[in-house]
PDB file of C-alpha atoms in Angstrom:
ATOM      1  CA  MET A 278     152.533  17.061 169.261  1.00 47.00           C
ATOM      2  CA  ALA A 279     154.896  16.360 172.129  1.00 61.00           C
ATOM      3  CA  ARG A 280     156.704  18.942 174.222  1.00 74.00           C
ATOM      4  CA  ILE A 281     160.452  19.341 173.881  1.00 80.00           C
ATOM      5  CA  HIS A 282     162.632  17.744 176.607  1.00 80.00           C
ATOM      6  CA  VAL A 283     159.526  16.197 178.233  1.00 79.00           C
ATOM      7  CA  HIS A 284     157.657  12.954 177.719  1.00 79.00           C
ATOM      8  CA  THR A 285     154.184  14.537 177.813  1.00 78.00           C
ATOM      9  CA  HIS A 286     151.818  15.872 175.203  1.00 77.00           C
ATOM     10  CA  GLY A 287     150.713  19.114 176.901  1.00 74.00           C
ATOM     11  CA  LYS A 288     147.057  19.567 175.932  1.00 74.00           C
ATOM     12  CA  SER A 289     146.236  22.464 178.274  1.00 74.00           C
ATOM     13  CA  HIS A 290     145.892  25.822 176.548  1.00 73.00           C
ATOM     14  CA  SER A 291     143.426  28.654 176.071  1.00 75.00           C
ATOM     15  CA  ILE A 292     141.017  28.470 173.181  1.00 78.00           C
ATOM     16  CA  ARG A 293     141.123  31.283 170.641  1.00 76.00           C
ATOM     17  CA  PRO A 294     137.922  32.778 169.202  1.00 76.00           C
ATOM     18  CA  THR A 295     136.580  30.618 166.405  1.00 76.00           C
ATOM     19  CA  SER A 296     135.447  33.413 164.095  1.00 78.00           C
ATOM     20  CA  LYS A 297     138.018  35.051 161.842  1.00 80.00           C
ATOM     21  CA  SER A 298     135.839  38.131 161.333  1.00 83.00           C
ATOM     22  CA  SER A 299     135.430  41.047 163.706  1.00 84.00           C
ATOM     23  CA  PRO A 300     132.552  40.585 166.187  1.00 83.00           C
ATOM     24  CA  SER A 301     129.409  42.647 165.584  1.00 86.00           C
ATOM     25  CA  TRP A 302     129.275  43.949 169.165  1.00 87.00           C
ATOM     26  CA  LEU A 303     132.773  45.473 169.028  1.00 88.00           C
ATOM     27  CA  THR A 304     132.623  49.274 169.321  1.00 88.00           C
ATOM     28  CA  GLN A 305     136.263  50.127 168.544  1.00 89.00           C
ATOM     29  CA  SER A 306     137.555  50.731 165.058  1.00 91.00           C
ATOM     30  CA  PRO A 307     140.756  49.123 163.736  1.00 91.00           C
ATOM     31  CA  ASP A 308     142.590  52.452 164.080  1.00 94.00           C
ATOM     32  CA  GLN A 309     141.590  52.751 167.734  1.00 94.00           C
ATOM     33  CA  VAL A 310     142.813  49.216 168.436  1.00 94.00           C
ATOM     34  CA  SER A 311     146.114  49.954 166.675  1.00 94.00           C
ATOM     35  CA  THR A 312     146.675  53.093 168.754  1.00 95.00           C
ATOM     36  CA  LEU A 313     145.885  51.126 171.922  1.00 94.00           C
ATOM     37  CA  VAL A 314     148.473  48.508 170.930  1.00 95.00           C
ATOM     38  CA  VAL A 315     151.156  51.133 170.274  1.00 95.00           C
ATOM     39  CA  ARG A 316     150.375  53.014 173.493  1.00 95.00           C
ATOM     40  CA  MET A 317     150.563  49.834 175.595  1.00 95.00           C
ATOM     41  CA  SER A 318     153.859  48.881 173.958  1.00 94.00           C
ATOM     42  CA  LYS A 319     155.348  52.291 174.721  1.00 93.00           C
ATOM     43  CA  ASP A 320     154.262  51.784 178.342  1.00 94.00           C
ATOM     44  CA  GLY A 321     156.443  48.648 178.402  1.00 91.00           C
ATOM     45  CA  ALA A 322     153.981  45.819 177.785  1.00 92.00           C
ATOM     46  CA  THR A 323     155.028  42.763 175.792  1.00 93.00           C
ATOM     47  CA  PRO A 324     152.898  41.586 172.832  1.00 93.00           C
ATOM     48  CA  SER A 325     151.262  38.824 174.879  1.00 93.00           C
ATOM     49  CA  GLU A 326     150.484  41.248 177.715  1.00 94.00           C
ATOM     50  CA  ILE A 327     148.980  43.650 175.178  1.00 95.00           C
ATOM     51  CA  GLY A 328     146.709  40.897 173.863  1.00 92.00           C
ATOM     52  CA  MET A 329     145.558  39.946 177.359  1.00 93.00           C
ATOM     53  CA  LYS A 330     144.897  43.578 178.351  1.00 95.00           C
ATOM     54  CA  LEU A 331     142.912  44.186 175.176  1.00 93.00           C
ATOM     55  CA  ARG A 332     140.898  41.040 175.819  1.00 91.00           C
ATOM     56  CA  ASP A 333     140.240  41.697 179.509  1.00 92.00           C
ATOM     57  CA  GLU A 334     139.995  45.492 179.747  1.00 93.00           C
ATOM     58  CA  HIS A 335     138.886  46.644 176.286  1.00 92.00           C
ATOM     59  CA  ALA A 336     136.756  43.660 175.124  1.00 89.00           C
ATOM     60  CA  VAL A 337     138.807  43.004 171.986  1.00 91.00           C
ATOM     61  CA  PRO A 338     138.782  39.218 171.532  1.00 89.00           C
ATOM     62  CA  LEU A 339     141.522  39.006 168.910  1.00 90.00           C
ATOM     63  CA  VAL A 340     143.563  41.841 167.403  1.00 91.00           C
ATOM     64  CA  LYS A 341     144.039  40.043 164.096  1.00 91.00           C
ATOM     65  CA  SER A 342     140.293  39.721 163.499  1.00 90.00           C
ATOM     66  CA  VAL A 343     139.784  43.468 164.094  1.00 92.00           C
ATOM     67  CA  THR A 344     142.818  45.013 162.375  1.00 92.00           C
ATOM     68  CA  GLY A 345     143.768  42.256 159.940  1.00 91.00           C
ATOM     69  CA  LYS A 346     147.286  42.183 161.484  1.00 93.00           C
ATOM     70  CA  THR A 347     148.817  40.571 164.527  1.00 92.00           C
ATOM     71  CA  VAL A 348     150.070  42.592 167.502  1.00 94.00           C
ATOM     72  CA  THR A 349     153.700  42.222 166.397  1.00 93.00           C
ATOM     73  CA  GLN A 350     152.826  43.317 162.851  1.00 93.00           C
ATOM     74  CA  VAL A 351     151.083  46.437 164.210  1.00 95.00           C
ATOM     75  CA  LEU A 352     154.146  47.177 166.359  1.00 94.00           C
ATOM     76  CA  ALA A 353     156.506  46.685 163.407  1.00 92.00           C
ATOM     77  CA  GLU A 354     154.443  49.103 161.292  1.00 93.00           C
ATOM     78  CA  ASN A 355     154.770  51.776 163.970  1.00 93.00           C
ATOM     79  CA  ASN A 356     158.498  51.141 164.619  1.00 91.00           C
ATOM     80  CA  VAL A 357     158.075  50.057 168.246  1.00 90.00           C
ATOM     81  CA  LYS A 358     158.947  46.412 167.672  1.00 85.00           C
ATOM     82  CA  PRO A 359     161.119  44.858 170.418  1.00 85.00           C
ATOM     83  CA  ASP A 360     164.757  44.005 169.634  1.00 86.00           C
ATOM     84  CA  MET A 361     164.427  40.344 170.556  1.00 89.00           C
ATOM     85  CA  PRO A 362     161.363  38.095 170.073  1.00 92.00           C
ATOM     86  CA  GLU A 363     159.386  37.676 173.272  1.00 93.00           C
ATOM     87  CA  ASP A 364     159.817  33.918 173.705  1.00 93.00           C
ATOM     88  CA  LEU A 365     163.582  34.136 173.247  1.00 94.00           C
ATOM     89  CA  GLU A 366     163.786  37.034 175.700  1.00 93.00           C
ATOM     90  CA  ARG A 367     161.862  35.038 178.321  1.00 93.00           C
ATOM     91  CA  LEU A 368     164.168  32.054 177.880  1.00 94.00           C
ATOM     92  CA  VAL A 369     167.270  34.241 178.290  1.00 93.00           C
ATOM     93  CA  HIS A 370     165.753  35.743 181.438  1.00 93.00           C
ATOM     94  CA  LYS A 371     165.015  32.248 182.753  1.00 94.00           C
ATOM     95  CA  ALA A 372     168.599  31.140 182.068  1.00 93.00           C
ATOM     96  CA  LEU A 373     169.880  34.221 183.874  1.00 92.00           C
ATOM     97  CA  GLY A 374     167.777  33.371 186.932  1.00 93.00           C
ATOM     98  CA  LEU A 375     169.074  29.801 186.899  1.00 93.00           C
ATOM     99  CA  GLN A 376     172.659  31.054 186.653  1.00 92.00           C
ATOM    100  CA  LYS A 377     172.157  33.320 189.671  1.00 92.00           C
ATOM    101  CA  HIS A 378     170.663  30.417 191.610  1.00 93.00           C
ATOM    102  CA  LEU A 379     173.545  28.117 190.682  1.00 90.00           C
ATOM    103  CA  LYS A 380     176.113  30.668 191.851  1.00 91.00           C
ATOM    104  CA  ALA A 381     174.629  30.494 195.331  1.00 93.00           C
ATOM    105  CA  HIS A 382     173.825  26.761 195.253  1.00 93.00           C
ATOM    106  CA  ASN A 383     176.533  25.154 193.139  1.00 86.00           C
ATOM    107  CA  SER A 384     175.690  21.586 194.193  1.00 90.00           C
ATOM    108  CA  ASP A 385     172.141  21.767 192.827  1.00 90.00           C
ATOM    109  CA  HIS A 386     172.595  19.223 190.031  1.00 90.00           C
ATOM    110  CA  ARG A 387     168.953  19.151 188.992  1.00 92.00           C
ATOM    111  CA  ASN A 388     169.032  22.833 188.083  1.00 91.00           C
ATOM    112  CA  VAL A 389     172.348  22.399 186.293  1.00 90.00           C
ATOM    113  CA  ARG A 390     170.462  20.055 183.981  1.00 91.00           C
ATOM    114  CA  SER A 391     167.578  22.547 183.729  1.00 91.00           C
ATOM    115  CA  LEU A 392     170.017  25.265 182.685  1.00 91.00           C
ATOM    116  CA  GLU A 393     171.418  22.975 179.990  1.00 90.00           C
ATOM    117  CA  LEU A 394     167.916  22.336 178.626  1.00 92.00           C
ATOM    118  CA  VAL A 395     166.987  26.027 178.661  1.00 93.00           C
ATOM    119  CA  GLU A 396     170.214  26.934 176.867  1.00 92.00           C
ATOM    120  CA  ALA A 397     169.514  24.230 174.267  1.00 93.00           C
ATOM    121  CA  LYS A 398     166.100  25.835 173.667  1.00 94.00           C
ATOM    122  CA  ILE A 399     167.749  29.253 173.358  1.00 94.00           C
ATOM    123  CA  HIS A 400     170.206  27.999 170.732  1.00 94.00           C
ATOM    124  CA  ARG A 401     167.448  26.237 168.795  1.00 94.00           C
ATOM    125  CA  LEU A 402     165.190  29.311 168.788  1.00 94.00           C
ATOM    126  CA  ALA A 403     168.070  31.641 167.898  1.00 94.00           C
ATOM    127  CA  LYS A 404     168.907  29.464 164.904  1.00 95.00           C
ATOM    128  CA  TYR A 405     165.275  29.651 163.738  1.00 96.00           C
ATOM    129  CA  TYR A 406     165.016  33.426 164.224  1.00 95.00           C
ATOM    130  CA  LYS A 407     168.306  34.044 162.389  1.00 95.00           C
ATOM    131  CA  ARG A 408     167.097  31.906 159.489  1.00 95.00           C
ATOM    132  CA  SER A 409     163.745  33.724 159.331  1.00 94.00           C
ATOM    133  CA  GLY A 410     165.384  37.160 159.622  1.00 92.00           C
ATOM    134  CA  LYS A 411     163.800  38.193 162.931  1.00 91.00           C
ATOM    135  CA  LEU A 412     167.155  38.204 164.719  1.00 91.00           C
ATOM    136  CA  ALA A 413     170.484  39.653 163.600  1.00 91.00           C
ATOM    137  CA  GLN A 414     172.871  37.143 162.054  1.00 93.00           C
ATOM    138  CA  ASN A 415     175.657  38.134 164.446  1.00 92.00           C
ATOM    139  CA  TRP A 416     173.506  37.632 167.585  1.00 90.00           C
ATOM    140  CA  LYS A 417     174.974  34.948 169.807  1.00 89.00           C
ATOM    141  CA  TYR A 418     173.921  33.664 173.196  1.00 88.00           C
ATOM    142  CA  ALA A 419     176.703  33.237 175.708  1.00 82.00           C
ATOM    143  CA  ALA A 420     176.201  32.613 179.414  1.00 74.00           C
ATOM    144  CA  VAL A 421     178.699  35.336 180.347  1.00 62.00           C
ATOM    145  CA  ILE A 422     177.012  37.938 178.123  1.00 57.00           C
ATOM    146  CA  ALA A 423     173.615  37.044 179.546  1.00 60.00           C
ATOM    147  CA  GLN A 424     174.879  37.730 183.064  1.00 61.00           C
ATOM    148  CA  LEU A 425     175.884  41.250 182.057  1.00 45.00           C
ATOM    149  CA  GLU A 426     172.496  42.158 180.523  1.00 47.00           C
TER     150      GLU A 426
END
């Protein structure tokens, strides 16, 4: 599948564990993993950061294979789910950085185009998240509002 706004295919990615079942060498129980996830979220970690910390520091290859739920599902169960999905939040942050750059360097036409592409991705993702119910129906991205946040 091709990448959006690019003429490449983008094959580079990490490989997830092949087994859907919990590994036999894992010492933690599903409840312990769930409490770790909630504690890391309360410390300010995003769901992807939580997954990487569990993999690297606690030897949990995949949360879903241990608990039967994804990191975001565990967070939603414990009412510590973030307001905005992580990918949308990162795109808004990226657009904000581009806006700050363009205020200082207003003749940078290449990054004007980059900002347009990022904002197109934000609108596309917002439409999807509104349709799937993960984002409020009245949520709207506006460049001026993003500068204030």
